[in-house]
Structures are given as C-alpha cells and as structure tokens.
C-alpha cells in the first residue's frame, strides 16, 4: 500500500460509489475534519405522513460515512467491507439535509471499529448513531 | 421455510399499495412484494447499477440491503399487530455474511416473533434464492405507536389476509 497518510480527494472517491450518488451524498472536508452531507430528496422519504426519512436510508448514510472516514484515514483505494453494524434510531429524520461524522474507535490490521453519528439542525441532537466493524482489504486480498 | 400462505391478487394489491405507493423510497428502489403472511414479509429488490457500492466489482452497497431489511422488518411488525399503528425502528443490527452477486435480485424475509405493548422484536435475512445461503441477516426492535400516523393500506391488507386465512 502507498503512503497511508496522504489526504485524498474524497469527492473523487465517492464518485466510484454509484449508491452514494443515488442517495445524494457529498463530502465536506475542512482539513482533516470530514462531514458527509445527504441532501434531502423526496425519494428518501419512508413515512410520507409525518413526513420522515426512511430509517434504512439513515442507516445506509451512516455506513457510507464510516466507509468514507476509513478510506480517508487508511489511504487505501480498496473500499472497506462492512462486517456488521448496529444502528440506533434516536429521532425521526426530518425532510431536510442530514449530516454525519464518523470516528474510528480502533483500527487493526484487518478490522476497524467505527462509530458514526447523524444529525440535522442541531449537532447535539443526533437522529441516529451506529457502531460497526469493517474489513480492511490488503493489496493482495483486494485482487482476489 | 417456504411460505404456506397464498396471496390473493387482492391481498397483493393492498400490500403493494401500502408498501410501494406510500413509501417513496421503496418506489425509488423498485422494491416488490414477494409474499406476506401474519407477522412475516418477503420483499425483493432488483439489481440496479445505481445501487453499486464498489464500481470495480459491481457489488451493491450494504446500505441498500440495510434499507430493504429495515422495511421488510417494519412490514412484518405491521402484519403481526391486530390494529395498524405507526411504528419506528429503535435499533437494527445487520451482519453481512458475503457480498451480493452482481446482476442478481435480492430477496428479504423478516419475521416479527414477538410483540409487547410498546415494542416489537424482529429477525430478518437477505438472500438471492436460498434462505440458507444468506447474504446478510438482521435483528431489530421497533417502537409501536411511535407517532399518530397510521400507514395507509395496512388495515386493508390485514383484512384481506384474515379473509384469505378463513377461506383457505
């Protein structure tokens, strides 16, 4: 693997993930601080009566945020694979833009543990959090 | 594991109404109902290039699986309750066993095995054709009576299913 600390163009990285485009996810990078943004779109609604974002979409957004953070911190071109994650739903997602940040709790050689949090208007009032494990691929494994 | 419950065209219509017409995100994903039974639901999401999580391999993103499993679980909860009520996911744990095969549709099954006054407990699996060869599994809890909205179509779907069961 190449230099593991080279900051990379994360918007270019997510260009290689069509599903990130489908959900309308972009990256706001300020130095080494990364915030992912999921722009509101009618197609993200799960409960049209409230209305509220689909819970699965929020889970997917958190998973994507964890992957982006891992890609940034490991500097690896290989996309980390989720092993398992738990999403806690704290508040219903309003029909507005959603933001998220991830923090790597522990990065091992093969597995990383990541925590991520999503919020909307108020950072101190997260709408959902997740913690999960991701498999980091080495160069050889990525080819298999 | 095959579903004993047979869907009538009416039940299917009512369930489609509930699932697809009223949930914009399910419409966006192109999700279809495969089957439904009391406390159980089966859905299918087609393979679509928009869902790819890794452009090199063409494997769909785990988030799509999370979303469809979440929805399947929610539907199983609805089909486990006597009265249609608003529900909300409290937590959902997903385990990914293996990558989905590019080009293949994904089927999900969920079973709501227990409901209390406030909480419903659900398990689910995602697979291509064989439920014993899973791609992902999940376990979740849902809040019952989460808000005042009542999903449209649920009551109709349940009435059709009850009728079918009686006649069946």
mmCIF file of C-alpha atoms in Angstrom:
data_model
loop_
_atom_site.group_PDB
_atom_site.id
_atom_site.type_symbol
_atom_site.label_atom_id
_atom_site.label_comp_id
_atom_site.label_asym_id
_atom_site.label_seq_id
_atom_site.Cartn_x
_atom_site.Cartn_y
_atom_site.Cartn_z
ATOM 1 C CA UNK A 1 0.000 0.000 0.000
ATOM 2 C CA UNK A 2 1.097 3.515 -0.658
ATOM 3 C CA UNK A 3 1.554 6.302 1.857
ATOM 4 C CA UNK A 4 -1.247 5.802 4.336
ATOM 5 C CA UNK A 5 -1.494 9.407 5.437
ATOM 6 C CA UNK A 6 -1.902 11.140 2.098
ATOM 7 C CA UNK A 7 -5.076 13.197 2.193
ATOM 8 C CA UNK A 8 -7.205 12.202 -0.741
ATOM 9 C CA UNK A 9 -9.927 13.739 -2.809
ATOM 10 C CA UNK A 10 -12.910 12.196 -1.126
ATOM 11 C CA UNK A 11 -15.414 13.548 -3.603
ATOM 12 C CA UNK A 12 -13.487 11.663 -6.299
ATOM 13 C CA UNK A 13 -13.534 8.576 -4.055
ATOM 14 C CA UNK A 14 -17.323 8.617 -3.719
ATOM 15 C CA UNK A 15 -17.660 9.115 -7.467
ATOM 16 C CA UNK A 16 -16.646 5.435 -7.613
ATOM 17 C CA UNK A 17 -19.654 4.570 -5.460
ATOM 18 C CA UNK A 18 -22.830 4.964 -7.550
ATOM 19 C CA UNK A 19 -25.014 4.347 -4.490
ATOM 20 C CA UNK A 20 -23.572 7.466 -2.822
ATOM 21 C CA UNK A 21 -24.777 9.476 -5.821
ATOM 22 C CA UNK A 22 -28.149 7.757 -5.677
ATOM 23 C CA UNK A 23 -28.574 8.910 -2.065
ATOM 24 C CA UNK A 24 -27.217 12.381 -2.903
ATOM 25 C CA UNK A 25 -24.218 12.122 -0.578
ATOM 26 C CA UNK A 26 -21.310 14.552 -0.810
ATOM 27 C CA UNK A 27 -18.293 15.249 1.359
ATOM 28 C CA UNK A 28 -17.486 18.498 3.122
ATOM 29 C CA UNK A 29 -13.827 18.370 4.020
ATOM 30 C CA UNK A 30 -12.180 21.003 6.166
ATOM 31 C CA UNK A 31 -8.598 19.953 6.742
ATOM 32 C CA UNK A 32 -8.750 16.576 8.416
ATOM 33 C CA UNK A 33 -12.371 17.015 9.508
ATOM 34 C CA UNK A 34 -14.861 15.246 7.300
ATOM 35 C CA UNK A 35 -18.576 15.796 7.345
ATOM 36 C CA UNK A 36 -20.781 13.910 4.946
ATOM 37 C CA UNK A 37 -23.914 15.589 3.647
ATOM 38 C CA UNK A 38 -27.041 13.837 2.419
ATOM 39 C CA UNK A 39 -29.106 16.341 0.516
ATOM 40 C CA UNK A 40 -32.822 15.996 1.083
ATOM 41 C CA UNK A 41 -34.800 14.489 -1.740
ATOM 42 C CA UNK A 42 -38.406 13.320 -1.850
ATOM 43 C CA UNK A 43 -37.268 9.820 -2.817
ATOM 44 C CA UNK A 44 -35.558 9.379 0.582
ATOM 45 C CA UNK A 45 -38.890 9.504 2.430
ATOM 46 C CA UNK A 46 -40.025 6.395 4.300
ATOM 47 C CA UNK A 47 -43.069 7.798 6.069
ATOM 48 C CA UNK A 48 -44.875 10.315 3.853
ATOM 49 C CA UNK A 49 -47.438 11.199 6.526
ATOM 50 C CA UNK A 50 -45.001 12.646 9.065
ATOM 51 C CA UNK A 51 -43.009 13.070 6.759
ATOM 52 C CA UNK A 52 -39.794 11.307 7.778
ATOM 53 C CA UNK A 53 -36.693 9.926 6.084
ATOM 54 C CA UNK A 54 -36.595 6.163 5.606
ATOM 55 C CA UNK A 55 -34.755 4.578 8.547
ATOM 56 C CA UNK A 56 -32.817 2.377 6.169
ATOM 57 C CA UNK A 57 -31.564 5.420 4.289
ATOM 58 C CA UNK A 58 -30.219 6.895 7.525
ATOM 59 C CA UNK A 59 -28.501 3.577 8.279
ATOM 60 C CA UNK A 60 -27.048 3.492 4.770
ATOM 61 C CA UNK A 61 -25.841 7.098 5.129
ATOM 62 C CA UNK A 62 -24.060 6.261 8.403
ATOM 63 C CA UNK A 63 -22.484 3.200 6.817
ATOM 64 C CA UNK A 64 -21.293 5.334 3.902
ATOM 65 C CA UNK A 65 -19.882 7.925 6.314
ATOM 66 C CA UNK A 66 -17.906 5.212 8.118
ATOM 67 C CA UNK A 67 -16.548 3.930 4.792
ATOM 68 C CA UNK A 68 -15.501 7.439 3.703
ATOM 69 C CA UNK A 69 -13.747 8.088 7.026
ATOM 70 C CA UNK A 70 -11.930 4.755 6.737
ATOM 71 C CA UNK A 71 -10.913 5.490 3.159
ATOM 72 C CA UNK A 72 -9.523 8.823 4.283
ATOM 73 C CA UNK A 73 -7.629 7.545 7.290
ATOM 74 C CA UNK A 74 -6.247 4.376 5.760
ATOM 75 C CA UNK A 75 -5.500 5.991 2.403
ATOM 76 C CA UNK A 76 -6.364 2.685 0.782
ATOM 77 C CA UNK A 77 -8.044 2.647 -2.612
ATOM 78 C CA UNK A 78 -9.921 -0.526 -1.665
ATOM 79 C CA UNK A 79 -13.383 0.120 -0.293
ATOM 80 C CA UNK A 80 -13.737 -1.306 3.245
ATOM 81 C CA UNK A 81 -16.349 -4.013 3.575
ATOM 82 C CA UNK A 82 -18.902 -3.847 6.378
ATOM 83 C CA UNK A 83 -18.949 -6.932 8.621
ATOM 84 C CA UNK A 84 -21.699 -5.870 10.949
ATOM 85 C CA UNK A 85 -23.201 -2.702 12.279
ATOM 86 C CA UNK A 86 -25.827 -1.622 14.755
ATOM 87 C CA UNK A 87 -27.908 1.464 14.137
ATOM 88 C CA UNK A 88 -29.699 3.217 16.983
ATOM 89 C CA UNK A 89 -32.550 5.411 15.854
ATOM 90 C CA UNK A 90 -32.925 8.368 18.213
ATOM 91 C CA UNK A 91 -35.204 10.808 16.419
ATOM 92 C CA UNK A 92 -37.183 10.722 13.208
ATOM 93 C CA UNK A 93 -35.348 12.185 10.228
ATOM 94 C CA UNK A 94 -36.985 15.388 9.040
ATOM 95 C CA UNK A 95 -37.340 16.134 5.321
ATOM 96 C CA UNK A 96 -34.214 18.299 5.305
ATOM 97 C CA UNK A 97 -30.470 17.794 4.715
ATOM 98 C CA UNK A 98 -28.683 15.367 7.035
ATOM 99 C CA UNK A 99 -25.052 15.474 8.162
ATOM 100 C CA UNK A 100 -22.817 12.818 9.648
ATOM 101 C CA UNK A 101 -19.378 12.275 11.056
ATOM 102 C CA UNK A 102 -17.522 9.094 11.816
ATOM 103 C CA UNK A 103 -14.790 8.304 14.282
ATOM 104 C CA UNK A 104 -12.529 5.282 14.105
ATOM 105 C CA UNK A 105 -12.530 3.760 17.575
ATOM 106 C CA UNK A 106 -9.871 1.213 16.733
ATOM 107 C CA UNK A 107 -8.026 0.382 13.558
ATOM 108 C CA UNK A 108 -6.458 -3.038 13.439
ATOM 109 C CA UNK A 109 -4.606 -4.675 10.601
ATOM 110 C CA UNK A 110 -7.674 -6.380 9.199
ATOM 111 C CA UNK A 111 -10.629 -4.967 11.075
ATOM 112 C CA UNK A 112 -11.598 -1.441 12.094
ATOM 113 C CA UNK A 113 -14.248 -0.425 14.603
ATOM 114 C CA UNK A 114 -16.099 2.730 13.674
ATOM 115 C CA UNK A 115 -18.669 4.924 15.366
ATOM 116 C CA UNK A 116 -20.778 7.378 13.388
ATOM 117 C CA UNK A 117 -23.424 9.920 14.198
ATOM 118 C CA UNK A 118 -26.013 11.692 12.039
ATOM 119 C CA UNK A 119 -27.763 14.958 12.822
ATOM 120 C CA UNK A 120 -29.826 17.617 11.110
ATOM 121 C CA UNK A 121 -30.441 21.063 12.576
ATOM 122 C CA UNK A 122 -28.677 20.557 15.884
ATOM 123 C CA UNK A 123 -25.431 18.638 16.230
ATOM 124 C CA UNK A 124 -26.197 17.962 19.911
ATOM 125 C CA UNK A 125 -29.421 16.212 18.924
ATOM 126 C CA UNK A 126 -28.333 13.270 16.755
ATOM 127 C CA UNK A 127 -31.075 11.471 14.827
ATOM 128 C CA UNK A 128 -29.143 8.191 14.675
ATOM 129 C CA UNK A 129 -25.837 6.649 15.655
ATOM 130 C CA UNK A 130 -24.088 3.492 14.581
ATOM 131 C CA UNK A 131 -21.128 1.427 15.579
ATOM 132 C CA UNK A 132 -19.804 -1.266 13.341
ATOM 133 C CA UNK A 133 -16.913 -3.375 12.166
ATOM 134 C CA UNK A 134 -15.319 -3.135 8.749
ATOM 135 C CA UNK A 135 -12.925 -5.427 6.965
ATOM 136 C CA UNK A 136 -9.919 -3.582 5.591
ATOM 137 C CA UNK A 137 -8.512 -5.195 2.493
ATOM 138 C CA UNK A 138 -4.837 -5.543 1.953
ATOM 139 C CA UNK A 139 -3.456 -5.154 -1.555
ATOM 140 C CA UNK A 140 -3.357 -8.908 -2.204
ATOM 141 C CA UNK A 141 -6.838 -9.552 -0.882
ATOM 142 C CA UNK A 142 -8.249 -6.760 -2.983
ATOM 143 C CA UNK A 143 -7.229 -8.637 -6.095
ATOM 144 C CA UNK A 144 -8.794 -11.934 -5.127
ATOM 145 C CA UNK B 1 -39.082 -22.192 5.048
ATOM 146 C CA UNK B 2 -41.425 -21.791 2.075
ATOM 147 C CA UNK B 3 -44.431 -19.632 2.721
ATOM 148 C CA UNK B 4 -47.576 -21.636 3.297
ATOM 149 C CA UNK B 5 -49.677 -18.536 2.976
ATOM 150 C CA UNK B 6 -51.006 -17.918 -0.508
ATOM 151 C CA UNK B 7 -51.503 -14.399 -1.712
ATOM 152 C CA UNK B 8 -54.692 -13.489 -3.483
ATOM 153 C CA UNK B 9 -54.419 -10.788 -6.131
ATOM 154 C CA UNK B 10 -56.436 -8.547 -3.781
ATOM 155 C CA UNK B 11 -54.027 -9.044 -0.890
ATOM 156 C CA UNK B 12 -51.113 -8.425 -3.182
ATOM 157 C CA UNK B 13 -52.695 -5.207 -4.423
ATOM 158 C CA UNK B 14 -53.412 -3.988 -0.905
ATOM 159 C CA UNK B 15 -49.881 -4.763 0.211
ATOM 160 C CA UNK B 16 -48.382 -3.116 -2.833
ATOM 161 C CA UNK B 17 -50.478 -0.072 -2.112
ATOM 162 C CA UNK B 18 -49.169 0.009 1.447
ATOM 163 C CA UNK B 19 -45.582 -0.677 0.585
ATOM 164 C CA UNK B 20 -44.833 0.865 -2.734
ATOM 165 C CA UNK B 21 -47.322 3.629 -3.355
ATOM 166 C CA UNK B 22 -46.981 5.132 0.098
ATOM 167 C CA UNK B 23 -43.262 4.784 0.692
ATOM 168 C CA UNK B 24 -41.370 6.987 -1.773
ATOM 169 C CA UNK B 25 -38.032 5.351 -1.041
ATOM 170 C CA UNK B 26 -39.342 1.855 -1.777
ATOM 171 C CA UNK B 27 -40.637 3.203 -5.083
ATOM 172 C CA UNK B 28 -37.228 4.691 -5.792
ATOM 173 C CA UNK B 29 -35.551 1.326 -5.157
ATOM 174 C CA UNK B 30 -38.096 -0.599 -7.240
ATOM 175 C CA UNK B 31 -38.949 -2.929 -4.341
ATOM 176 C CA UNK B 32 -41.644 -5.548 -4.898
ATOM 177 C CA UNK B 33 -43.613 -7.767 -2.559
ATOM 178 C CA UNK B 34 -42.883 -11.457 -2.948
ATOM 179 C CA UNK B 35 -45.157 -12.747 -0.217
ATOM 180 C CA UNK B 36 -46.722 -11.878 3.101
ATOM 181 C CA UNK B 37 -48.204 -13.806 5.986
ATOM 182 C CA UNK B 38 -49.193 -12.949 9.546
ATOM 183 C CA UNK B 39 -46.034 -11.482 11.185
ATOM 184 C CA UNK B 40 -43.923 -12.257 8.102
ATOM 185 C CA UNK B 41 -42.993 -10.486 4.907
ATOM 186 C CA UNK B 42 -40.884 -11.222 1.839
ATOM 187 C CA UNK B 43 -39.661 -8.436 -0.434
ATOM 188 C CA UNK B 44 -37.441 -8.272 -3.478
ATOM 189 C CA UNK B 45 -35.172 -5.524 -4.715
ATOM 190 C CA UNK B 46 -33.862 -5.766 -8.280
ATOM 191 C CA UNK B 47 -30.186 -5.384 -9.117
ATOM 192 C CA UNK B 48 -29.627 -1.850 -10.289
ATOM 193 C CA UNK B 49 -26.411 -0.085 -11.265
ATOM 194 C CA UNK B 50 -27.450 2.910 -9.167
ATOM 195 C CA UNK B 51 -27.070 0.748 -6.029
ATOM 196 C CA UNK B 52 -23.456 -0.242 -6.671
ATOM 197 C CA UNK B 53 -21.140 0.286 -3.705
ATOM 198 C CA UNK B 54 -17.939 -0.651 -5.490
ATOM 199 C CA UNK B 55 -17.633 0.328 -9.143
ATOM 200 C CA UNK B 56 -14.796 -2.171 -9.693
ATOM 201 C CA UNK B 57 -16.748 -5.230 -8.595
ATOM 202 C CA UNK B 58 -20.314 -4.099 -9.309
ATOM 203 C CA UNK B 59 -21.396 -5.354 -5.886
ATOM 204 C CA UNK B 60 -24.328 -3.419 -4.439
ATOM 205 C CA UNK B 61 -23.791 -1.291 -1.355
ATOM 206 C CA UNK B 62 -24.629 -2.733 2.055
ATOM 207 C CA UNK B 63 -26.863 0.254 2.663
ATOM 208 C CA UNK B 64 -29.376 -0.995 0.101
ATOM 209 C CA UNK B 65 -29.587 -4.279 1.995
ATOM 210 C CA UNK B 66 -29.986 -2.391 5.282
ATOM 211 C CA UNK B 67 -32.803 -0.336 3.826
ATOM 212 C CA UNK B 68 -34.753 -3.233 2.377
ATOM 213 C CA UNK B 69 -34.252 -5.354 5.514
ATOM 214 C CA UNK B 70 -35.446 -2.441 7.655
ATOM 215 C CA UNK B 71 -38.538 -2.104 5.501
ATOM 216 C CA UNK B 72 -39.206 -5.861 5.472
ATOM 217 C CA UNK B 73 -38.915 -5.909 9.274
ATOM 218 C CA UNK B 74 -41.295 -2.971 9.576
ATOM 219 C CA UNK B 75 -43.779 -4.732 7.341
ATOM 220 C CA UNK B 76 -43.530 -7.931 9.417
ATOM 221 C CA UNK B 77 -44.273 -5.846 12.526
ATOM 222 C CA UNK B 78 -47.331 -4.331 10.847
ATOM 223 C CA UNK B 79 -48.511 -7.805 9.891
ATOM 224 C CA UNK B 80 -48.045 -9.003 13.496
ATOM 225 C CA UNK B 81 -50.268 -6.366 15.083
ATOM 226 C CA UNK B 82 -54.017 -6.569 15.481
ATOM 227 C CA UNK B 83 -54.554 -2.894 14.735
ATOM 228 C CA UNK B 84 -52.490 -0.841 12.299
ATOM 229 C CA UNK B 85 -50.271 1.542 14.237
ATOM 230 C CA UNK B 86 -47.366 3.794 13.443
ATOM 231 C CA UNK B 87 -44.047 2.104 14.081
ATOM 232 C CA UNK B 88 -40.463 3.345 14.158
ATOM 233 C CA UNK B 89 -37.180 1.457 14.144
ATOM 234 C CA UNK B 90 -35.454 1.650 17.524
ATOM 235 C CA UNK B 91 -32.385 -0.302 16.604
ATOM 236 C CA UNK B 92 -31.262 -2.540 13.816
ATOM 237 C CA UNK B 93 -28.211 -4.749 13.763
ATOM 238 C CA UNK B 94 -27.038 -6.054 10.406
ATOM 239 C CA UNK B 95 -24.435 -8.729 9.781
ATOM 240 C CA UNK B 96 -23.037 -9.076 6.290
ATOM 241 C CA UNK B 97 -22.056 -12.677 5.534
ATOM 242 C CA UNK B 98 -20.963 -12.321 1.935
ATOM 243 C CA UNK B 99 -21.187 -9.832 -0.914
ATOM 244 C CA UNK B 100 -24.304 -9.943 -3.071
ATOM 245 C CA UNK B 101 -23.682 -11.307 -6.563
ATOM 246 C CA UNK B 102 -23.770 -8.537 -9.194
ATOM 247 C CA UNK B 103 -26.731 -8.835 -11.532
ATOM 248 C CA UNK B 104 -28.933 -10.798 -9.162
ATOM 249 C CA UNK B 105 -32.034 -9.543 -7.379
ATOM 250 C CA UNK B 106 -32.096 -9.719 -3.622
ATOM 251 C CA UNK B 107 -34.892 -11.299 -1.609
ATOM 252 C CA UNK B 108 -35.507 -10.424 2.012
ATOM 253 C CA UNK B 109 -37.556 -12.192 4.638
ATOM 254 C CA UNK B 110 -38.496 -10.890 8.074
ATOM 255 C CA UNK B 111 -40.372 -12.446 10.961
ATOM 256 C CA UNK B 112 -41.755 -10.479 13.868
ATOM 257 C CA UNK B 113 -41.512 -13.179 16.526
ATOM 258 C CA UNK B 114 -42.698 -11.165 19.498
ATOM 259 C CA UNK B 115 -44.687 -8.029 20.179
ATOM 260 C CA UNK B 116 -45.335 -6.363 23.511
ATOM 261 C CA UNK B 117 -47.480 -3.298 24.142
ATOM 262 C CA UNK B 118 -44.671 -0.944 23.157
ATOM 263 C CA UNK B 119 -42.009 -2.968 21.388
ATOM 264 C CA UNK B 120 -41.817 -5.444 18.513
ATOM 265 C CA UNK B 121 -38.899 -7.848 18.028
ATOM 266 C CA UNK B 122 -37.911 -8.896 14.518
ATOM 267 C CA UNK B 123 -35.372 -11.040 12.699
ATOM 268 C CA UNK B 124 -34.602 -10.868 9.009
ATOM 269 C CA UNK B 125 -32.476 -12.406 6.268
ATOM 270 C CA UNK B 126 -31.375 -11.289 2.809
ATOM 271 C CA UNK B 127 -30.510 -13.855 0.130
ATOM 272 C CA UNK B 128 -30.603 -14.457 -3.623
ATOM 273 C CA UNK B 129 -32.546 -17.712 -3.983
ATOM 274 C CA UNK B 130 -31.721 -19.841 -0.949
ATOM 275 C CA UNK B 131 -32.528 -18.503 2.514
ATOM 276 C CA UNK B 132 -29.988 -20.973 3.940
ATOM 277 C CA UNK B 133 -27.258 -19.249 1.977
ATOM 278 C CA UNK B 134 -27.682 -15.739 3.401
ATOM 279 C CA UNK B 135 -26.001 -12.551 2.249
ATOM 280 C CA UNK B 136 -26.986 -10.661 5.374
ATOM 281 C CA UNK B 137 -29.067 -11.117 8.475
ATOM 282 C CA UNK B 138 -30.541 -8.633 10.880
ATOM 283 C CA UNK B 139 -32.225 -8.342 14.212
ATOM 284 C CA UNK B 140 -34.161 -5.280 15.214
ATOM 285 C CA UNK B 141 -36.604 -3.738 17.624
ATOM 286 C CA UNK B 142 -39.405 -1.396 16.694
ATOM 287 C CA UNK B 143 -41.389 1.065 18.762
ATOM 288 C CA UNK B 144 -45.125 0.528 18.467
ATOM 289 C CA UNK B 145 -47.355 3.603 18.486
ATOM 290 C CA UNK B 146 -44.382 5.752 17.623
ATOM 291 C CA UNK B 147 -46.490 8.637 16.383
ATOM 292 C CA UNK B 148 -50.021 9.405 15.341
ATOM 293 C CA UNK B 149 -49.741 8.473 11.704
ATOM 294 C CA UNK B 150 -51.230 5.189 10.606
ATOM 295 C CA UNK B 151 -49.808 3.663 7.455
ATOM 296 C CA UNK B 152 -52.373 3.724 4.689
ATOM 297 C CA UNK B 153 -53.262 0.362 3.282
ATOM 298 C CA UNK B 154 -52.281 -1.680 6.332
ATOM 299 C CA UNK B 155 -55.833 -2.203 7.571
ATOM 300 C CA UNK B 156 -56.990 -3.198 4.113
ATOM 301 C CA UNK B 157 -54.099 -5.592 3.684
ATOM 302 C CA UNK B 158 -54.754 -7.242 7.034
ATOM 303 C CA UNK B 159 -58.474 -7.599 6.367
ATOM 304 C CA UNK B 160 -57.743 -9.336 3.069
ATOM 305 C CA UNK B 161 -55.266 -11.640 4.748
ATOM 306 C CA UNK B 162 -57.676 -12.569 7.539
ATOM 307 C CA UNK B 163 -60.360 -13.338 4.991
ATOM 308 C CA UNK B 164 -57.986 -15.429 2.943
ATOM 309 C CA UNK B 165 -56.931 -17.390 6.011
ATOM 310 C CA UNK B 166 -60.561 -18.157 6.903
ATOM 311 C CA UNK B 167 -61.380 -19.332 3.421
ATOM 312 C CA UNK B 168 -58.072 -21.092 2.903
#
